[in-house]
């Protein structure tokens, strides 16, 4: 039997716990190949990148797509687009289906089957462990490091996904003046030249009063009085929570602290229930859950 002690600050709370668990860096083997996988959850879908390697200098990198099935507790993803290959020949892309397991002690595993994207069967094994630090550094590191501090915003995730597929080397810049042919007697030589720049006038400077710096979410958590709401005993392996704005839907946004640590921020409440699944093996016997209203 475990307990939640729920103080609250002016509003009810919300928590996307399963996003925090699946989102992260996973290392191990897929179909006998060494793999580092970076998974980012956006709603019900998954995105990120996969590295197949024999050493950090020799690897193939793909974008990934997928989804999390809360009914079966399965994580499904597949290699979508080859981004780069260094020292390794391009190989077949894989689709993987794995069970999410957390036996406790902070350990998390993805174990299942994998097969070629073009095939229907999944004959090979998937064995991945969640780790704290990646061996391959890329643009997804920012999202993973700041996922619970606002980088879980779908706009940020979509923007990083677009940046990830842009080749790093786009070639030298085009010179401002180009002559394509050798001069021919009796003919003029035409060239592309940069147009003259317009005359710039100094901008008009308007003196503004210094704006009041708003409190950060951590400052709100420390400064506001915490009011005890209810203690909820729970049992089993997981619980489902549903949260929504029970009054006028006016753009309320909230953050959530679990045992004095910020675990989720910028959650916008609506009239529709926001569903959350929590795995009890990741929790303590008694857990202090605090909601902070960001817009008050």
Short mmCIF file of N, CA and C in Angstrom, two decimals, residues 93-234:
data_model
loop_
_atom_site.label_atom_id
_atom_site.label_comp_id
_atom_site.label_asym_id
_atom_site.label_seq_id
_atom_site.Cartn_x
_atom_site.Cartn_y
_atom_site.Cartn_z
N UNK A 93 16.35 -1.00 -42.33
CA UNK A 93 15.74 -0.32 -41.18
C UNK A 93 14.93 -1.33 -40.37
N UNK A 94 14.81 -1.07 -39.04
CA UNK A 94 14.13 -1.99 -38.14
C UNK A 94 12.88 -1.36 -37.53
N UNK A 95 11.92 -2.22 -37.25
CA UNK A 95 10.75 -1.87 -36.45
C UNK A 95 10.81 -2.68 -35.17
N UNK A 96 10.57 -2.03 -34.02
CA UNK A 96 10.71 -2.70 -32.73
C UNK A 96 9.44 -2.57 -31.92
N UNK A 97 9.11 -3.62 -31.18
CA UNK A 97 8.00 -3.63 -30.24
C UNK A 97 8.54 -4.16 -28.92
N UNK A 98 8.46 -3.34 -27.87
CA UNK A 98 9.08 -3.72 -26.59
C UNK A 98 8.15 -3.40 -25.44
N UNK A 99 8.23 -4.20 -24.38
CA UNK A 99 7.51 -3.94 -23.14
C UNK A 99 8.32 -3.01 -22.27
N UNK A 100 7.64 -2.04 -21.68
CA UNK A 100 8.31 -1.12 -20.76
C UNK A 100 8.28 -1.74 -19.36
N UNK A 101 9.46 -1.95 -18.78
CA UNK A 101 9.57 -2.57 -17.46
C UNK A 101 10.36 -1.68 -16.52
N UNK A 102 9.88 -1.53 -15.29
CA UNK A 102 10.64 -0.79 -14.27
C UNK A 102 10.58 -1.58 -12.96
N UNK A 103 11.52 -2.49 -12.74
CA UNK A 103 11.49 -3.34 -11.54
C UNK A 103 11.77 -2.61 -10.25
N UNK A 104 12.16 -1.33 -10.31
CA UNK A 104 12.46 -0.57 -9.11
C UNK A 104 13.92 -0.17 -9.04
N UNK A 105 14.23 0.65 -8.06
CA UNK A 105 15.60 1.10 -7.90
C UNK A 105 16.08 2.01 -9.01
N UNK A 106 15.13 2.65 -9.72
CA UNK A 106 15.51 3.53 -10.82
C UNK A 106 15.85 2.82 -12.11
N UNK A 107 15.75 1.48 -12.15
CA UNK A 107 16.08 0.72 -13.35
C UNK A 107 14.88 0.67 -14.29
N UNK A 108 15.13 0.85 -15.59
CA UNK A 108 14.08 0.79 -16.60
C UNK A 108 14.60 0.05 -17.82
N UNK A 109 13.74 -0.81 -18.40
CA UNK A 109 14.14 -1.65 -19.51
C UNK A 109 13.08 -1.64 -20.62
N UNK A 110 13.55 -1.82 -21.85
CA UNK A 110 12.69 -2.08 -22.99
C UNK A 110 13.12 -3.43 -23.58
N UNK A 111 12.27 -4.44 -23.46
CA UNK A 111 12.58 -5.78 -23.93
C UNK A 111 11.49 -6.25 -24.88
N UNK A 112 11.89 -6.74 -26.06
CA UNK A 112 10.89 -7.19 -27.00
C UNK A 112 11.50 -7.79 -28.25
N UNK A 113 10.85 -7.53 -29.40
CA UNK A 113 11.24 -8.10 -30.67
C UNK A 113 11.45 -7.01 -31.71
N UNK A 114 12.23 -7.33 -32.74
CA UNK A 114 12.49 -6.38 -33.82
C UNK A 114 12.57 -7.14 -35.14
N UNK A 115 12.25 -6.45 -36.20
CA UNK A 115 12.36 -7.02 -37.54
C UNK A 115 12.49 -5.90 -38.55
N UNK A 116 12.70 -6.26 -39.81
CA UNK A 116 12.83 -5.26 -40.85
C UNK A 116 11.52 -4.52 -41.03
N UNK A 117 11.62 -3.21 -41.35
CA UNK A 117 10.42 -2.40 -41.53
C UNK A 117 9.54 -2.96 -42.64
N UNK A 118 10.15 -3.50 -43.67
CA UNK A 118 9.40 -4.02 -44.80
C UNK A 118 8.74 -5.37 -44.52
N UNK A 119 9.15 -6.06 -43.45
CA UNK A 119 8.61 -7.38 -43.15
C UNK A 119 7.45 -7.32 -42.18
N UNK A 120 6.80 -8.47 -41.97
CA UNK A 120 5.66 -8.55 -41.07
C UNK A 120 6.04 -9.20 -39.73
N UNK A 121 7.10 -10.00 -39.71
CA UNK A 121 7.47 -10.70 -38.50
C UNK A 121 8.53 -9.91 -37.73
N UNK A 122 8.72 -10.28 -36.45
CA UNK A 122 9.72 -9.65 -35.59
C UNK A 122 10.55 -10.74 -34.93
N UNK A 123 11.47 -11.34 -35.69
CA UNK A 123 12.20 -12.51 -35.18
C UNK A 123 13.36 -12.19 -34.26
N UNK A 124 13.90 -10.98 -34.31
CA UNK A 124 15.09 -10.65 -33.53
C UNK A 124 14.70 -10.02 -32.19
N UNK A 125 15.69 -9.93 -31.29
CA UNK A 125 15.41 -9.45 -29.94
C UNK A 125 15.77 -7.98 -29.78
N UNK A 126 15.07 -7.33 -28.83
CA UNK A 126 15.34 -5.96 -28.41
C UNK A 126 15.66 -6.00 -26.92
N UNK A 127 16.80 -5.45 -26.53
CA UNK A 127 17.19 -5.41 -25.13
C UNK A 127 17.88 -4.08 -24.86
N UNK A 128 17.14 -3.14 -24.27
CA UNK A 128 17.64 -1.79 -24.02
C UNK A 128 17.47 -1.41 -22.56
N UNK A 129 18.41 -0.61 -22.06
CA UNK A 129 18.37 -0.10 -20.69
C UNK A 129 18.44 1.41 -20.74
N UNK A 130 17.64 2.06 -19.92
CA UNK A 130 17.69 3.52 -19.87
C UNK A 130 18.95 3.98 -19.14
N UNK A 131 19.65 4.97 -19.71
CA UNK A 131 20.90 5.49 -19.14
C UNK A 131 20.77 7.00 -18.95
N UNK A 132 21.68 7.54 -18.16
CA UNK A 132 21.62 8.98 -17.85
C UNK A 132 22.26 9.85 -18.92
N UNK A 133 23.36 9.38 -19.53
CA UNK A 133 24.10 10.20 -20.47
C UNK A 133 24.25 9.49 -21.81
N UNK A 134 24.12 10.22 -22.94
CA UNK A 134 24.31 9.61 -24.25
C UNK A 134 25.79 9.55 -24.64
N UNK A 135 26.13 8.63 -25.54
CA UNK A 135 27.46 8.59 -26.13
C UNK A 135 27.53 9.47 -27.37
N UNK A 136 26.38 9.65 -28.05
CA UNK A 136 26.29 10.49 -29.24
C UNK A 136 25.53 11.76 -28.87
N UNK A 137 26.14 12.91 -29.15
CA UNK A 137 25.52 14.19 -28.81
C UNK A 137 24.95 14.84 -30.07
N UNK A 138 23.70 15.32 -29.97
CA UNK A 138 23.05 15.96 -31.11
C UNK A 138 22.00 16.93 -30.59
N UNK A 139 21.14 17.43 -31.50
CA UNK A 139 20.16 18.45 -31.15
C UNK A 139 19.09 17.95 -30.17
N UNK A 140 18.89 16.64 -30.05
CA UNK A 140 17.88 16.12 -29.12
C UNK A 140 18.33 16.23 -27.67
N UNK A 141 19.62 16.45 -27.42
CA UNK A 141 20.11 16.54 -26.04
C UNK A 141 19.41 17.67 -25.28
N UNK A 142 19.18 18.80 -25.94
CA UNK A 142 18.51 19.93 -25.28
C UNK A 142 17.11 19.53 -24.81
N UNK A 143 16.36 18.85 -25.68
CA UNK A 143 14.99 18.44 -25.32
C UNK A 143 15.01 17.47 -24.16
N UNK A 144 15.91 16.49 -24.19
CA UNK A 144 15.97 15.50 -23.12
C UNK A 144 16.38 16.12 -21.79
N UNK A 145 17.33 17.04 -21.81
CA UNK A 145 17.81 17.66 -20.57
C UNK A 145 16.79 18.62 -19.97
N UNK A 146 15.94 19.21 -20.83
CA UNK A 146 15.00 20.23 -20.35
C UNK A 146 13.54 19.83 -20.57
N UNK A 147 13.30 18.52 -20.71
CA UNK A 147 11.95 18.04 -21.04
C UNK A 147 10.92 18.47 -19.99
N UNK A 148 11.29 18.43 -18.72
CA UNK A 148 10.35 18.77 -17.65
C UNK A 148 10.37 20.25 -17.30
N UNK A 149 11.18 21.04 -18.01
CA UNK A 149 11.22 22.48 -17.78
C UNK A 149 10.74 23.26 -19.01
N UNK A 150 9.85 22.68 -19.80
CA UNK A 150 9.26 23.41 -20.92
C UNK A 150 9.61 22.86 -22.28
N UNK A 151 10.67 22.04 -22.40
CA UNK A 151 11.05 21.52 -23.71
C UNK A 151 10.11 20.41 -24.19
N UNK A 152 9.12 20.03 -23.37
CA UNK A 152 8.11 19.08 -23.81
C UNK A 152 7.05 19.74 -24.68
N UNK A 153 7.18 21.05 -24.94
CA UNK A 153 6.25 21.77 -25.79
C UNK A 153 6.27 21.16 -27.20
N UNK A 154 5.10 20.81 -27.77
CA UNK A 154 5.08 20.19 -29.10
C UNK A 154 5.76 21.06 -30.17
N UNK A 155 5.66 22.38 -30.04
CA UNK A 155 6.31 23.27 -31.03
C UNK A 155 7.83 23.10 -30.99
N UNK A 156 8.39 23.00 -29.78
CA UNK A 156 9.84 22.81 -29.66
C UNK A 156 10.25 21.45 -30.22
N UNK A 157 9.48 20.41 -29.89
CA UNK A 157 9.82 19.07 -30.37
C UNK A 157 9.76 19.01 -31.89
N UNK A 158 8.70 19.61 -32.49
CA UNK A 158 8.59 19.61 -33.95
C UNK A 158 9.73 20.40 -34.59
N UNK A 159 10.14 21.50 -33.96
CA UNK A 159 11.22 22.32 -34.50
C UNK A 159 12.54 21.55 -34.48
N UNK A 160 12.82 20.85 -33.39
CA UNK A 160 14.05 20.07 -33.30
C UNK A 160 14.03 18.92 -34.31
N UNK A 161 12.86 18.31 -34.51
CA UNK A 161 12.75 17.23 -35.48
C UNK A 161 13.08 17.71 -36.89
N UNK A 162 12.68 18.94 -37.23
CA UNK A 162 13.00 19.49 -38.54
C UNK A 162 14.49 19.79 -38.67
N UNK A 163 15.10 20.31 -37.59
CA UNK A 163 16.52 20.62 -37.62
C UNK A 163 17.34 19.34 -37.77
N UNK A 164 16.89 18.25 -37.16
CA UNK A 164 17.66 17.00 -37.14
C UNK A 164 17.90 16.43 -38.52
N UNK A 165 17.00 16.68 -39.48
CA UNK A 165 17.15 16.06 -40.80
C UNK A 165 17.88 16.96 -41.78
N UNK A 166 18.33 18.17 -41.35
CA UNK A 166 19.09 19.06 -42.24
C UNK A 166 20.55 18.64 -42.25
N UNK A 167 21.15 18.38 -43.41
CA UNK A 167 22.57 17.99 -43.46
C UNK A 167 23.44 19.05 -42.83
N UNK A 168 24.46 18.60 -42.06
CA UNK A 168 25.34 19.56 -41.39
C UNK A 168 26.21 20.30 -42.38
N UNK A 169 26.65 19.64 -43.49
CA UNK A 169 27.53 20.26 -44.48
C UNK A 169 26.72 20.59 -45.73
N UNK A 170 26.46 21.86 -45.97
CA UNK A 170 25.67 22.26 -47.13
C UNK A 170 26.54 22.87 -48.21
N UNK A 171 27.88 22.76 -48.09
CA UNK A 171 28.77 23.24 -49.13
C UNK A 171 29.16 24.69 -48.91
N UNK A 172 30.12 25.18 -49.70
CA UNK A 172 30.58 26.56 -49.54
C UNK A 172 29.52 27.56 -49.97
N UNK A 173 29.63 28.77 -49.44
CA UNK A 173 28.69 29.82 -49.79
C UNK A 173 28.94 30.30 -51.22
N UNK A 174 27.89 30.77 -51.90
CA UNK A 174 28.00 31.29 -53.26
C UNK A 174 28.63 32.68 -53.20
N UNK A 175 29.68 32.95 -53.94
CA UNK A 175 30.31 34.27 -53.88
C UNK A 175 29.35 35.34 -54.39
N UNK A 176 29.58 36.55 -53.93
CA UNK A 176 28.70 37.65 -54.30
C UNK A 176 28.89 38.07 -55.75
N UNK A 177 30.04 37.79 -56.36
CA UNK A 177 30.29 38.15 -57.75
C UNK A 177 30.82 36.94 -58.50
N UNK A 178 30.11 36.54 -59.57
CA UNK A 178 30.47 35.35 -60.31
C UNK A 178 30.56 35.69 -61.79
N UNK A 179 31.67 35.35 -62.45
CA UNK A 179 31.81 35.46 -63.90
C UNK A 179 31.89 34.05 -64.44
N UNK A 180 30.91 33.64 -65.22
CA UNK A 180 30.79 32.25 -65.62
C UNK A 180 31.60 31.90 -66.86
N UNK A 181 31.97 32.87 -67.73
CA UNK A 181 32.67 32.56 -68.96
C UNK A 181 33.86 33.49 -69.14
N UNK A 182 34.82 33.03 -69.94
CA UNK A 182 35.95 33.87 -70.27
C UNK A 182 35.48 34.98 -71.23
N UNK A 183 36.08 36.17 -71.14
CA UNK A 183 35.67 37.27 -72.03
C UNK A 183 35.84 36.88 -73.50
N UNK A 184 34.87 37.24 -74.30
CA UNK A 184 34.89 37.03 -75.75
C UNK A 184 35.02 38.38 -76.42
N UNK A 185 35.96 38.56 -77.36
CA UNK A 185 36.14 39.87 -78.01
C UNK A 185 34.84 40.36 -78.65
N UNK A 186 34.52 41.63 -78.39
CA UNK A 186 33.33 42.23 -78.98
C UNK A 186 32.06 42.00 -78.19
N UNK A 187 32.15 41.24 -77.08
CA UNK A 187 30.96 40.98 -76.26
C UNK A 187 31.21 41.46 -74.84
N UNK A 188 30.14 41.94 -74.25
CA UNK A 188 30.23 42.43 -72.87
C UNK A 188 30.23 41.24 -71.91
N UNK A 189 30.84 41.45 -70.76
CA UNK A 189 30.87 40.42 -69.72
C UNK A 189 29.89 40.83 -68.64
N UNK A 190 28.94 39.94 -68.35
CA UNK A 190 27.92 40.23 -67.34
C UNK A 190 28.27 39.44 -66.06
N UNK A 191 27.99 40.08 -64.97
CA UNK A 191 28.30 39.45 -63.68
C UNK A 191 27.18 39.72 -62.70
N UNK A 192 27.00 38.75 -61.75
CA UNK A 192 26.05 38.95 -60.65
C UNK A 192 26.74 39.77 -59.58
N UNK A 193 26.21 40.90 -59.28
CA UNK A 193 26.82 41.77 -58.27
C UNK A 193 25.81 42.03 -57.17
N UNK A 194 26.32 42.31 -56.00
CA UNK A 194 25.48 42.61 -54.85
C UNK A 194 24.93 44.03 -54.97
N UNK A 195 23.60 44.25 -54.87
CA UNK A 195 23.04 45.60 -55.00
C UNK A 195 23.52 46.50 -53.87
N UNK A 196 23.59 47.81 -54.16
CA UNK A 196 24.04 48.74 -53.10
C UNK A 196 23.11 48.71 -51.91
N UNK A 197 23.70 48.80 -50.75
CA UNK A 197 22.89 48.78 -49.52
C UNK A 197 22.25 50.15 -49.31
N UNK A 198 20.99 50.16 -48.84
CA UNK A 198 20.33 51.44 -48.58
C UNK A 198 20.99 52.16 -47.40
N UNK A 199 20.86 53.47 -47.41
CA UNK A 199 21.42 54.28 -46.32
C UNK A 199 20.59 54.05 -45.06
N UNK A 200 21.28 53.67 -44.00
CA UNK A 200 20.59 53.39 -42.75
C UNK A 200 20.56 54.63 -41.86
N UNK A 201 19.40 54.87 -41.29
CA UNK A 201 19.26 55.99 -40.34
C UNK A 201 19.23 55.41 -38.94
N UNK A 202 19.77 56.16 -37.97
CA UNK A 202 19.79 55.65 -36.60
C UNK A 202 18.37 55.41 -36.10
N UNK A 203 18.12 54.30 -35.41
CA UNK A 203 16.78 54.04 -34.90
C UNK A 203 16.41 55.00 -33.78
N UNK A 204 15.12 55.25 -33.67
CA UNK A 204 14.62 56.10 -32.59
C UNK A 204 14.52 55.26 -31.33
N UNK A 205 15.17 55.70 -30.28
CA UNK A 205 15.20 54.97 -29.03
C UNK A 205 14.12 55.50 -28.12
N UNK A 206 13.23 54.63 -27.68
CA UNK A 206 12.14 55.02 -26.78
C UNK A 206 12.46 54.47 -25.40
N UNK A 207 12.52 55.36 -24.44
CA UNK A 207 12.81 54.94 -23.08
C UNK A 207 11.61 54.21 -22.49
N UNK A 208 11.85 53.02 -21.95
CA UNK A 208 10.79 52.24 -21.34
C UNK A 208 11.06 52.07 -19.86
N UNK A 209 9.97 51.99 -19.12
CA UNK A 209 10.11 51.71 -17.71
C UNK A 209 10.52 50.25 -17.51
N UNK A 210 11.39 49.99 -16.57
CA UNK A 210 11.81 48.60 -16.35
C UNK A 210 10.64 47.71 -15.99
N UNK A 211 10.54 46.58 -16.68
CA UNK A 211 9.43 45.67 -16.43
C UNK A 211 9.70 44.81 -15.19
N UNK A 212 8.64 44.43 -14.51
CA UNK A 212 8.76 43.57 -13.35
C UNK A 212 9.09 42.16 -13.80
N UNK A 213 10.16 41.61 -13.25
CA UNK A 213 10.56 40.26 -13.63
C UNK A 213 9.63 39.25 -12.98
N UNK A 214 8.93 38.42 -13.77
CA UNK A 214 8.01 37.45 -13.18
C UNK A 214 8.75 36.37 -12.41
N UNK A 215 8.07 35.76 -11.46
CA UNK A 215 8.67 34.68 -10.70
C UNK A 215 8.83 33.44 -11.57
N UNK A 216 9.89 32.70 -11.30
CA UNK A 216 10.05 31.40 -11.94
C UNK A 216 9.13 30.40 -11.25
N UNK A 217 8.97 29.23 -11.87
CA UNK A 217 8.11 28.21 -11.29
C UNK A 217 8.66 27.75 -9.95
N UNK A 218 9.99 27.61 -9.86
CA UNK A 218 10.59 27.21 -8.58
C UNK A 218 10.36 28.26 -7.51
N UNK A 219 10.42 29.54 -7.87
CA UNK A 219 10.16 30.61 -6.90
C UNK A 219 8.70 30.58 -6.44
N UNK A 220 7.79 30.30 -7.37
CA UNK A 220 6.38 30.17 -6.98
C UNK A 220 6.20 29.04 -5.96
N UNK A 221 6.86 27.92 -6.23
CA UNK A 221 6.75 26.75 -5.36
C UNK A 221 7.25 27.06 -3.94
N UNK A 222 8.35 27.82 -3.85
CA UNK A 222 8.94 28.11 -2.54
C UNK A 222 8.15 29.17 -1.79
N UNK A 223 7.68 30.20 -2.52
CA UNK A 223 7.09 31.36 -1.85
C UNK A 223 5.62 31.17 -1.47
N UNK A 224 4.89 30.37 -2.20
CA UNK A 224 3.46 30.23 -1.93
C UNK A 224 3.18 29.25 -0.79
N UNK A 225 2.08 29.53 -0.10
CA UNK A 225 1.67 28.67 1.00
C UNK A 225 1.04 27.41 0.44
N UNK A 226 1.42 26.26 0.98
CA UNK A 226 0.88 24.97 0.53
C UNK A 226 -0.28 24.57 1.42
N UNK A 227 -1.42 24.28 0.82
CA UNK A 227 -2.62 23.91 1.54
C UNK A 227 -2.90 22.42 1.32
N UNK A 228 -2.99 21.68 2.42
CA UNK A 228 -3.24 20.24 2.31
C UNK A 228 -4.63 20.00 1.74
N UNK A 229 -4.72 19.06 0.78
CA UNK A 229 -5.99 18.77 0.14
C UNK A 229 -6.52 17.40 0.56
N UNK A 230 -5.81 16.33 0.22
CA UNK A 230 -6.32 14.99 0.51
C UNK A 230 -5.18 13.99 0.48
N UNK A 231 -5.30 12.92 1.25
CA UNK A 231 -4.37 11.81 1.19
C UNK A 231 -5.06 10.64 0.50
N UNK A 232 -4.41 10.07 -0.53
CA UNK A 232 -5.02 9.03 -1.34
C UNK A 232 -4.21 7.75 -1.22
N UNK A 233 -4.73 6.70 -0.60
CA UNK A 233 -4.03 5.40 -0.60
C UNK A 233 -4.25 4.71 -1.94
N UNK A 234 -3.20 4.12 -2.49
CA UNK A 234 -3.29 3.43 -3.77
C UNK A 234 -2.56 2.09 -3.67
#
